[in-house]
Coordinates of C-alpha atoms in Angstrom, one line a residue:
X555 CA 217.1 71.1 -31.4
X556 CA 218.5 67.6 -30.9
X557 CA 222.0 67.3 -29.7
X558 CA 224.5 66.2 -32.4
X559 CA 226.1 62.9 -31.6
X560 CA 229.8 62.4 -32.1
X561 CA 230.7 60.6 -35.3
X562 CA 232.3 57.3 -34.4
X563 CA 232.3 55.7 -37.9
X564 CA 236.0 56.3 -38.2
X565 CA 236.8 53.9 -35.4
X566 CA 235.1 51.1 -37.1
X567 CA 237.7 48.5 -38.5
X568 CA 237.2 47.8 -42.1
X569 CA 238.2 44.8 -44.1
X570 CA 240.6 45.0 -46.9
X571 CA 238.8 45.7 -50.2
X572 CA 240.5 42.7 -51.7
X573 CA 238.7 40.3 -49.3
X574 CA 235.3 41.3 -50.5
X575 CA 234.3 40.7 -54.1
X576 CA 231.7 43.1 -55.5
X577 CA 230.4 44.1 -58.8
X578 CA 231.4 47.7 -58.2
X579 CA 234.6 47.1 -56.5
X580 CA 234.0 49.9 -54.0
X581 CA 231.8 48.2 -51.4
X582 CA 233.0 47.4 -48.0
X583 CA 231.7 45.2 -45.2
X584 CA 231.5 45.6 -41.5
X585 CA 233.0 43.1 -39.1
X586 CA 230.7 40.6 -37.7
X587 CA 231.5 41.7 -34.2
X588 CA 228.8 44.4 -34.5
X589 CA 225.2 43.4 -34.6
X590 CA 222.8 44.8 -37.1
X591 CA 221.0 46.8 -34.5
X592 CA 224.1 48.4 -33.2
X593 CA 225.2 49.4 -36.7
X594 CA 221.8 50.9 -37.5
X595 CA 222.1 52.9 -34.4
X596 CA 225.4 54.3 -35.5
X597 CA 224.0 55.2 -38.9
X598 CA 221.1 56.9 -37.2
X599 CA 223.3 59.0 -35.0
X600 CA 225.5 59.9 -38.0
X601 CA 222.6 60.8 -40.3
X602 CA 220.4 62.6 -37.8
X603 CA 223.1 65.0 -36.7
X604 CA 221.8 68.5 -37.0
X605 CA 218.2 67.4 -37.6
X606 CA 215.5 69.3 -35.9
X607 CA 212.3 67.6 -37.0
X608 CA 210.6 65.9 -34.2
X609 CA 208.6 63.9 -36.6
X610 CA 211.8 62.6 -38.2
X611 CA 213.3 61.5 -34.8
X612 CA 210.0 59.7 -34.0
X613 CA 210.0 58.0 -37.3
X614 CA 213.7 56.8 -36.9
X615 CA 212.9 55.6 -33.4
X616 CA 210.0 53.5 -34.6
X617 CA 212.2 52.0 -37.4
X618 CA 214.9 51.1 -34.8
X619 CA 212.4 49.6 -32.4
X620 CA 210.9 47.5 -35.3
X621 CA 214.4 46.4 -36.3
X622 CA 215.3 45.4 -32.7
X623 CA 212.2 43.5 -32.1
X624 CA 212.9 41.0 -34.9
X625 CA 213.5 37.5 -33.5
X626 CA 215.6 36.3 -36.3
X627 CA 219.4 37.1 -36.0
X628 CA 220.7 39.7 -38.4
X629 CA 222.9 38.8 -41.3
X630 CA 226.6 38.6 -40.6
X631 CA 227.4 41.6 -42.7
X632 CA 225.3 44.6 -43.8
X633 CA 226.2 47.0 -46.5
X634 CA 226.0 50.7 -45.8
X635 CA 224.1 51.5 -49.1
X636 CA 221.4 49.0 -48.2
X637 CA 221.0 50.5 -44.8
X638 CA 220.9 54.0 -46.2
X639 CA 218.5 53.0 -48.9
X640 CA 216.2 51.3 -46.3
X641 CA 216.3 54.5 -44.2
X642 CA 215.8 57.0 -47.0
X643 CA 213.2 55.2 -49.1
X644 CA 209.7 55.5 -47.6
X645 CA 208.0 52.3 -46.8
X646 CA 205.4 51.4 -49.4
X647 CA 202.0 51.2 -48.0
X648 CA 200.3 47.9 -48.1
X649 CA 197.6 47.6 -50.8
X650 CA 194.3 48.5 -49.2
X651 CA 191.6 45.8 -49.8
X652 CA 188.2 47.4 -50.2
X653 CA 185.7 45.7 -48.1
X654 CA 182.4 45.2 -49.6
X655 CA 179.6 47.4 -48.3
X656 CA 177.3 45.4 -46.2
X657 CA 174.1 47.4 -47.2
X658 CA 174.8 47.2 -50.9
X659 CA 174.1 50.9 -51.5
X660 CA 177.0 51.5 -53.8
X661 CA 176.0 48.5 -55.9
X662 CA 172.4 49.7 -56.1
X663 CA 173.5 53.2 -57.1
X664 CA 175.6 51.8 -59.8
X665 CA 172.7 49.7 -61.0
X666 CA 170.4 52.7 -61.1
X667 CA 172.9 54.8 -63.0
X668 CA 173.3 52.0 -65.5
X669 CA 169.5 51.7 -65.8
X670 CA 169.1 55.4 -66.3
X671 CA 171.7 55.4 -69.1
X672 CA 170.0 52.4 -70.7
X673 CA 166.6 54.0 -70.5
X674 CA 167.8 57.3 -71.9
X675 CA 169.4 55.6 -74.8
X676 CA 166.2 53.6 -75.4
X677 CA 164.0 56.7 -75.1
X678 CA 166.2 58.6 -77.6
X679 CA 166.1 55.8 -80.0
X680 CA 162.3 55.6 -79.7
X681 CA 161.8 59.3 -80.3
X682 CA 164.1 59.1 -83.4
X683 CA 162.1 56.2 -84.8
X684 CA 158.7 58.0 -84.0
X685 CA 159.9 61.1 -85.8
X686 CA 161.0 59.2 -88.8
X687 CA 157.6 57.5 -88.9
X688 CA 155.8 60.9 -88.8
X689 CA 158.0 62.1 -91.6
X690 CA 157.0 59.1 -93.7
X691 CA 153.3 59.7 -93.0
X692 CA 153.5 63.3 -94.1
X693 CA 155.4 62.4 -97.2
X694 CA 152.6 59.9 -98.1
X695 CA 150.0 62.6 -97.7
X696 CA 151.8 64.8 -100.2
X697 CA 152.2 62.3 -103.0
X698 CA 149.6 62.3 -105.8
X699 CA 148.2 58.9 -105.0
X700 CA 144.7 58.8 -103.6
X701 CA 145.1 55.3 -102.1
X702 CA 148.3 56.2 -100.3
X703 CA 146.7 59.5 -99.2
X704 CA 143.8 57.7 -97.5
X705 CA 146.1 55.3 -95.8
X706 CA 148.3 58.2 -94.5
X707 CA 145.2 60.1 -93.3
X708 CA 144.0 57.0 -91.4
X709 CA 147.5 56.7 -89.9
X710 CA 147.4 60.4 -88.8
X711 CA 144.0 59.7 -87.2
X712 CA 145.4 56.8 -85.2
X713 CA 148.7 58.5 -84.2
X714 CA 147.0 61.6 -82.9
X715 CA 144.1 59.9 -81.1
X716 CA 145.9 59.9 -77.7
X717 CA 149.4 61.3 -78.5
X718 CA 149.7 65.0 -77.8
X719 CA 153.3 65.1 -79.1
X720 CA 152.2 63.8 -82.5
X721 CA 149.5 66.5 -82.6
X722 CA 152.3 69.1 -82.3
X723 CA 154.8 67.5 -84.6
X724 CA 152.6 66.5 -87.6
X725 CA 151.4 70.1 -88.3
X726 CA 155.0 71.3 -88.0
X727 CA 155.9 68.8 -90.7
X728 CA 153.1 70.2 -93.0
X729 CA 150.2 67.7 -92.5
X730 CA 147.3 70.1 -92.4
X731 CA 147.2 71.5 -96.0
X732 CA 147.2 68.1 -97.7
X733 CA 144.5 66.9 -95.3
X734 CA 142.3 69.9 -96.1
X735 CA 142.9 69.3 -99.8
X736 CA 141.6 65.8 -99.4
X737 CA 138.1 67.2 -98.7
X738 CA 137.8 67.9 -102.4
X739 CA 137.9 64.2 -103.2
X740 CA 134.6 62.8 -104.4
X741 CA 134.6 59.5 -102.5
X742 CA 133.3 59.4 -99.0
X743 CA 136.2 57.2 -97.7
X744 CA 138.7 59.9 -98.4
X745 CA 136.5 62.6 -97.0
X746 CA 135.9 60.7 -93.8
X747 CA 139.6 59.8 -93.3
X748 CA 140.6 63.4 -93.8
X749 CA 137.8 64.8 -91.5
X750 CA 138.6 62.6 -88.6
X751 CA 142.4 63.2 -89.0
X752 CA 141.7 66.9 -88.8
X753 CA 139.4 66.4 -85.8
X754 CA 142.1 64.5 -83.8
X755 CA 144.7 67.1 -84.7
X756 CA 142.6 69.8 -83.2
X757 CA 141.9 68.0 -79.9
X758 CA 143.4 70.1 -77.1
X759 CA 145.5 72.2 -79.5
X760 CA 144.4 75.7 -80.2
X761 CA 147.2 76.4 -82.6
X762 CA 146.0 73.5 -84.8
X763 CA 142.4 74.7 -84.6
X764 CA 143.4 78.1 -85.9
X765 CA 145.6 76.6 -88.6
X766 CA 142.8 74.3 -89.8
X767 CA 140.3 77.2 -90.2
X768 CA 143.0 79.3 -91.8
X769 CA 143.6 76.6 -94.4
X770 CA 140.0 76.9 -95.6
X771 CA 138.6 73.8 -94.0
X772 CA 135.3 75.4 -92.9
X773 CA 134.2 76.4 -96.4
X774 CA 135.2 73.0 -97.8
X775 CA 133.2 71.2 -95.2
X776 CA 130.1 73.3 -95.9
X777 CA 130.7 72.6 -99.6
X778 CA 130.5 68.9 -98.9
X779 CA 127.0 69.4 -97.4
X780 CA 125.8 71.6 -100.2
X781 CA 126.3 68.9 -102.9
X782 CA 123.2 68.1 -105.0
X783 CA 123.4 64.5 -104.0
X784 CA 122.2 63.4 -100.6
X785 CA 125.2 63.8 -98.3
X786 CA 126.6 60.8 -96.7
X787 CA 125.4 60.6 -93.1
X788 CA 128.8 59.6 -91.8
X789 CA 130.4 62.5 -93.5
X790 CA 127.7 64.9 -92.1
X791 CA 128.4 63.6 -88.5
X792 CA 132.1 64.1 -89.0
X793 CA 131.5 67.7 -90.2
X794 CA 129.4 68.4 -87.2
X795 CA 132.0 67.0 -84.9
X796 CA 134.7 69.2 -86.6
X797 CA 132.5 72.3 -86.1
X798 CA 132.2 71.4 -82.4
X799 CA 136.0 71.2 -82.0
X800 CA 136.8 74.2 -84.1
X801 CA 134.2 76.4 -82.5
X802 CA 135.8 75.9 -79.0
X803 CA 138.4 78.5 -80.0
X804 CA 137.2 82.1 -79.5
X805 CA 138.9 83.5 -82.5
X806 CA 137.2 80.9 -84.7
X807 CA 133.6 81.6 -83.5
X808 CA 132.9 84.7 -85.7
X809 CA 134.5 83.0 -88.7
X810 CA 132.4 79.9 -88.4
X811 CA 129.2 81.8 -87.6
X812 CA 129.5 84.1 -90.6
X813 CA 130.4 81.2 -93.0
X814 CA 126.9 79.7 -93.0
X815 CA 127.6 76.9 -90.5
X816 CA 124.7 77.9 -88.1
X817 CA 121.9 77.1 -90.7
X818 CA 123.7 73.8 -91.4
X819 CA 123.8 72.9 -87.7
X820 CA 120.2 73.9 -87.2
X821 CA 119.1 71.8 -90.2
X822 CA 121.2 68.9 -89.0
X823 CA 119.7 69.2 -85.5
X824 CA 116.2 69.1 -86.9
X825 CA 117.1 66.0 -88.8
X826 CA 118.8 64.4 -85.9
X827 CA 115.8 65.1 -83.7
X828 CA 113.8 62.5 -85.6
X829 CA 116.3 59.6 -85.2
X830 CA 118.3 58.0 -82.4
X831 CA 121.8 59.2 -83.2
X832 CA 122.2 61.0 -79.9
X833 CA 125.9 61.6 -80.2
X834 CA 125.6 63.7 -83.3
X835 CA 122.6 65.5 -81.8
X836 CA 124.6 66.5 -78.7
X837 CA 127.6 67.5 -80.9
X838 CA 125.3 69.9 -82.9
X839 CA 123.8 71.4 -79.7
X840 CA 127.2 71.9 -78.1
X841 CA 128.6 73.5 -81.3
X842 CA 125.6 75.9 -81.4
X843 CA 126.2 76.7 -77.7
X844 CA 129.9 77.5 -78.5
X845 CA 128.8 79.8 -81.4
X846 CA 126.1 81.5 -79.3
X847 CA 128.8 82.8 -76.9
X848 CA 129.9 85.3 -79.6
X849 CA 127.4 88.2 -79.7
X850 CA 128.0 88.6 -83.4
X851 CA 126.4 85.2 -84.1
X852 CA 123.1 85.9 -82.3
X853 CA 121.6 87.5 -85.5
X854 CA 122.5 84.4 -87.5
X855 CA 120.9 82.2 -84.8
X856 CA 117.7 84.3 -85.0
X857 CA 117.6 84.2 -88.8
X858 CA 118.0 80.4 -88.8
X859 CA 114.7 80.0 -86.7
X860 CA 116.6 78.2 -84.0
X861 CA 114.9 79.9 -81.1
X862 CA 111.3 78.5 -81.8
X863 CA 112.8 75.1 -82.4
X864 CA 114.7 75.1 -79.1
X865 CA 111.7 76.3 -77.2
X866 CA 109.5 73.5 -78.6
X867 CA 112.3 71.0 -77.8
X868 CA 112.1 71.9 -74.1
X869 CA 110.7 69.0 -72.2
X870 CA 113.2 66.5 -73.4
X871 CA 115.3 66.2 -70.2
X872 CA 118.2 64.8 -72.1
X873 CA 118.9 68.1 -73.9
X874 CA 116.8 70.7 -72.0
X875 CA 119.6 72.1 -69.9
X876 CA 121.8 72.5 -73.0
X877 CA 118.9 74.3 -74.8
X878 CA 118.4 76.7 -71.9
X879 CA 122.2 77.4 -71.9
X880 CA 121.9 78.5 -75.5
X881 CA 118.9 80.6 -74.8
X882 CA 120.8 82.2 -71.9
X883 CA 123.4 83.4 -74.3
X884 CA 120.8 84.5 -76.9
X885 CA 118.9 86.7 -74.4
X886 CA 122.0 88.8 -73.8
X887 CA 121.4 90.8 -77.1
X888 CA 118.4 92.8 -78.3
X889 CA 118.0 90.6 -81.3
X890 CA 117.9 87.5 -79.1
X891 CA 115.4 89.0 -76.7
X892 CA 113.2 89.9 -79.7
X893 CA 113.4 86.4 -81.1
X894 CA 112.3 84.9 -77.8
X895 CA 109.4 87.4 -77.2
X896 CA 107.9 86.8 -80.6
X897 CA 108.3 83.0 -80.5
X898 CA 104.9 81.3 -80.0
X899 CA 104.2 80.2 -76.5
X900 CA 107.6 81.3 -75.3
X901 CA 106.7 82.5 -71.9
X902 CA 104.2 79.7 -71.0
X903 CA 107.0 77.2 -71.9
X904 CA 109.6 79.0 -69.8
X905 CA 107.2 79.5 -66.9
X906 CA 106.5 75.8 -66.9
X907 CA 110.2 75.1 -66.6
X908 CA 110.2 77.0 -63.3
X909 CA 108.0 74.2 -61.9
X910 CA 110.7 71.5 -62.6
X911 CA 111.7 70.9 -59.0
X912 CA 113.6 67.8 -59.9
X913 CA 115.9 69.8 -62.2
X914 CA 117.5 72.8 -60.3
X915 CA 119.8 73.6 -63.2
X916 CA 116.9 74.1 -65.6
X917 CA 115.1 76.2 -63.0
X918 CA 118.1 78.5 -62.6
X919 CA 118.6 79.0 -66.3
X920 CA 114.9 79.6 -67.1
X921 CA 114.7 82.1 -64.2
X922 CA 117.7 83.9 -65.6
X923 CA 116.1 84.2 -69.1
X924 CA 112.9 85.5 -67.6
X925 CA 114.7 87.9 -65.3
X926 CA 116.6 89.5 -68.2
X927 CA 113.4 89.7 -70.3
X928 CA 111.5 91.2 -67.3
X929 CA 114.1 93.9 -66.8
X930 CA 114.2 94.9 -70.5
X931 CA 110.6 95.2 -71.7
X932 CA 107.2 96.1 -70.2
X933 CA 105.3 94.0 -72.8
X934 CA 107.3 90.9 -71.8
X935 CA 106.4 91.4 -68.2
X936 CA 102.7 91.6 -69.1
X937 CA 103.1 88.4 -71.1
X938 CA 104.8 86.7 -68.1
X939 CA 101.9 87.7 -65.8
X940 CA 99.4 86.3 -68.2
X941 CA 101.3 83.1 -68.3
X942 CA 100.9 82.7 -64.6
X943 CA 104.5 83.5 -63.6
X944 CA 103.6 85.0 -60.2
X945 CA 102.5 81.7 -58.5
X946 CA 105.5 79.8 -60.0
X947 CA 107.9 82.5 -58.7
X948 CA 106.3 82.4 -55.2
X949 CA 106.8 78.7 -55.1
X950 CA 110.3 79.0 -56.5
X951 CA 111.3 81.4 -53.7
X952 CA 110.3 78.7 -51.2
X953 CA 111.4 75.5 -52.9
X954 CA 114.0 76.4 -55.4
X955 CA 117.8 76.4 -55.1
X956 CA 119.5 79.5 -53.6
X957 CA 120.3 80.9 -57.0
X958 CA 116.8 80.3 -58.4
X959 CA 115.3 81.9 -55.2
X960 CA 117.4 85.1 -55.7
X961 CA 116.4 85.3 -59.4
X962 CA 112.7 84.7 -58.6
X963 CA 112.8 87.4 -56.0
X964 CA 114.3 89.9 -58.5
X965 CA 111.5 89.1 -61.0
X966 CA 108.9 89.6 -58.3
X967 CA 110.4 92.9 -57.3
X968 CA 110.2 94.1 -60.9
X969 CA 106.6 93.0 -61.2
X970 CA 105.7 94.6 -57.9
X971 CA 107.2 98.0 -59.0
X972 CA 105.3 97.6 -62.2
X973 CA 102.0 97.1 -60.3
X974 CA 102.7 100.1 -58.2
X975 CA 103.2 102.2 -61.3
X976 CA 99.9 101.0 -62.8
X977 CA 98.0 101.8 -59.6
X978 CA 99.5 105.3 -59.5
X979 CA 98.5 105.9 -63.1
X980 CA 94.9 104.7 -62.4
X981 CA 94.6 107.4 -59.7
X982 CA 96.1 110.2 -61.8
X983 CA 99.6 110.0 -60.5
X984 CA 98.5 111.2 -57.0
X985 CA 98.9 108.3 -54.6
X986 CA 98.7 110.5 -51.5
X987 CA 95.2 111.7 -52.4
X988 CA 94.1 108.1 -52.9
X989 CA 95.3 106.6 -49.6
X990 CA 95.5 109.5 -47.1
X991 CA 92.3 110.0 -45.1
X992 CA 93.0 113.5 -43.7
X993 CA 93.5 114.9 -47.2
X994 CA 90.2 113.4 -48.3
X995 CA 88.4 115.4 -45.5
X996 CA 90.4 118.6 -45.8
X997 CA 87.5 120.7 -47.3
X998 CA 84.3 121.9 -45.7
X999 CA 82.8 120.0 -42.8
X1000 CA 79.7 119.1 -44.8
X1001 CA 81.7 117.6 -47.6
X1002 CA 84.2 116.0 -45.3
X1003 CA 82.0 113.1 -44.3
X1004 CA 80.9 112.4 -47.9
X1005 CA 84.5 112.6 -49.3
X1006 CA 85.8 110.6 -46.4
X1007 CA 83.3 107.8 -46.9
X1008 CA 84.1 107.7 -50.6
X1009 CA 87.8 107.4 -49.9
X1010 CA 87.3 104.7 -47.3
X1011 CA 85.1 102.7 -49.7
X1012 CA 87.6 103.1 -52.4
X1013 CA 90.5 102.1 -50.2
X1014 CA 88.5 99.1 -48.9
X1015 CA 87.9 98.1 -52.5
X1016 CA 91.6 98.3 -53.2
X1017 CA 92.5 96.2 -50.2
X1018 CA 89.8 93.7 -51.0
X1019 CA 91.2 93.3 -54.5
X1020 CA 94.7 92.8 -53.2
X1021 CA 93.5 90.2 -50.7
X1022 CA 91.6 88.4 -53.4
X1023 CA 94.7 88.3 -55.6
X1024 CA 96.9 87.0 -52.7
X1025 CA 94.3 84.4 -51.8
X1026 CA 94.1 83.3 -55.4
X1027 CA 97.9 83.0 -55.6
X1028 CA 98.0 80.9 -52.4
X1029 CA 95.3 78.6 -53.6
X1030 CA 97.0 78.1 -57.0
X1031 CA 100.3 77.3 -55.2
X1032 CA 98.6 74.8 -52.9
X1033 CA 96.9 73.1 -55.8
X1034 CA 100.2 72.9 -57.7
X1035 CA 101.8 71.3 -54.7
X1036 CA 99.0 68.9 -54.3
X1037 CA 99.3 67.8 -57.9
X1038 CA 103.0 67.2 -57.4
X1039 CA 102.4 65.2 -54.2
X1040 CA 99.9 63.1 -56.1
X1041 CA 102.4 62.5 -58.9
X1042 CA 105.2 61.6 -56.5
X1043 CA 103.0 59.2 -54.6
X1044 CA 101.9 57.5 -57.8
X1045 CA 98.3 58.1 -57.0
X1046 CA 95.6 57.9 -59.7
X1047 CA 95.4 60.9 -61.9
X1048 CA 91.7 61.3 -61.1
X1049 CA 92.5 61.5 -57.4
X1050 CA 90.1 64.0 -55.6
X1051 CA 91.2 65.6 -52.3
X1052 CA 88.9 65.3 -49.4
X1053 CA 86.5 68.0 -48.3
X1054 CA 88.6 68.5 -45.2
X1055 CA 91.7 69.3 -47.3
X1056 CA 89.6 71.6 -49.5
X1057 CA 88.5 73.5 -46.4
X1058 CA 92.1 73.8 -45.2
X1059 CA 93.3 75.2 -48.5
X1060 CA 90.4 77.6 -48.6
X1061 CA 91.1 79.0 -45.1
X1062 CA 94.8 78.8 -44.8
X1063 CA 97.0 81.9 -44.7
X1064 CA 100.3 80.2 -45.6
X1065 CA 101.9 80.9 -48.9
X1066 CA 102.8 77.3 -49.8
X1067 CA 103.1 73.9 -48.4
X1068 CA 106.7 72.9 -47.6
X1069 CA 107.0 70.2 -50.2

């Protein structure tokens, strides 16, 4: 604790109060014999008596040093109140001048914040305006004015073409029921405007697809096509496009299939097959494919005579893979397999597809259809053999894709087992007696040679028949490959191989040429 200094203020001579004029009348002045620094020292000693704060002593010392270092002479007299006020009042800090940031980060951040606030406000304003416009459009749909309804439906079509938010908001505002009701209008312009508005509302939105079907749109669309007058082709194409979109939802497939849409699509497909409107044709095929996914619709497909039409349409590479996809769904049910088996020339057509080496997708789908058919019915296997499937399968196991090779191998395995069963039946179900030499000669010695010779002759006959069959298959495969080589080389169709090549194909033991 700092030592208390003796108070010497009493020894200081003071002037008479009368000599100093003051506003308070109680002020006194020090003689000029003392300097300002000396008097401040006296005040410091008097005030700091008993103080123990080190920080306070250091602060007072700094103040005294600053005062003593002043070059200007102190004023002749100094009031005690002014000194005490200077000592007790803390020195006000100088105003800090903020230096600008050299990298400008603070300014950029402020600009970004202002920009975000501006964009947020603009976005909110835009959304409010868009919502008000949607409300006006729905209100126009609900008024009893056909002209305004058509304009509103056209506006819905344009708004929902690429805006997913509009597809969500418009049905919530009640746009679907009035659009479905517009299908009852007699003019084609109103029908087309409503159909395409509904089509765009269902794009990528399953809830809207379900709501459109629930509102009765499917029956109204079919009613448009059943009118006694010839339906407008643009209206028909719009209905087909709507069935394509609505049938993509699984819950809608049974409803659309049982409503009579499948015969309409088949009829439209047959009409479209004769003209060049390929987009509507593809839409009809894709809609039928969606509907064929549901097993409950296969019976409707069979009743509509779609299977023979699709089989006859195979060969048009633009739609063949889509047709085979539909048949792949059809073959999954007994009704579908029956429809394929009774169709004229079904197996020769499908076997011919196996030879389309330039279309692996078609080969895979055709082999799948034939594989399922071969596993399910013996009569179908016989029809496949008669159509020459074995040589095509052998070639497919060598030249086809990995999936096509596996399916071809499965079919060949089924046919091989079938052949083994037939051989067993021909020999009374006792294969051991037919192929085992010791059993043939197990009786008396006199009859052993006779029975043994008969068995050997019989076995040799069987082997020769098998060799002949294999040789015939190999020759057929080689000839098929040669025809393809000629076709790829753009040689004349009447090109005749040389005798040397014929001799090679007659004597070779390879299964197929690697082409």
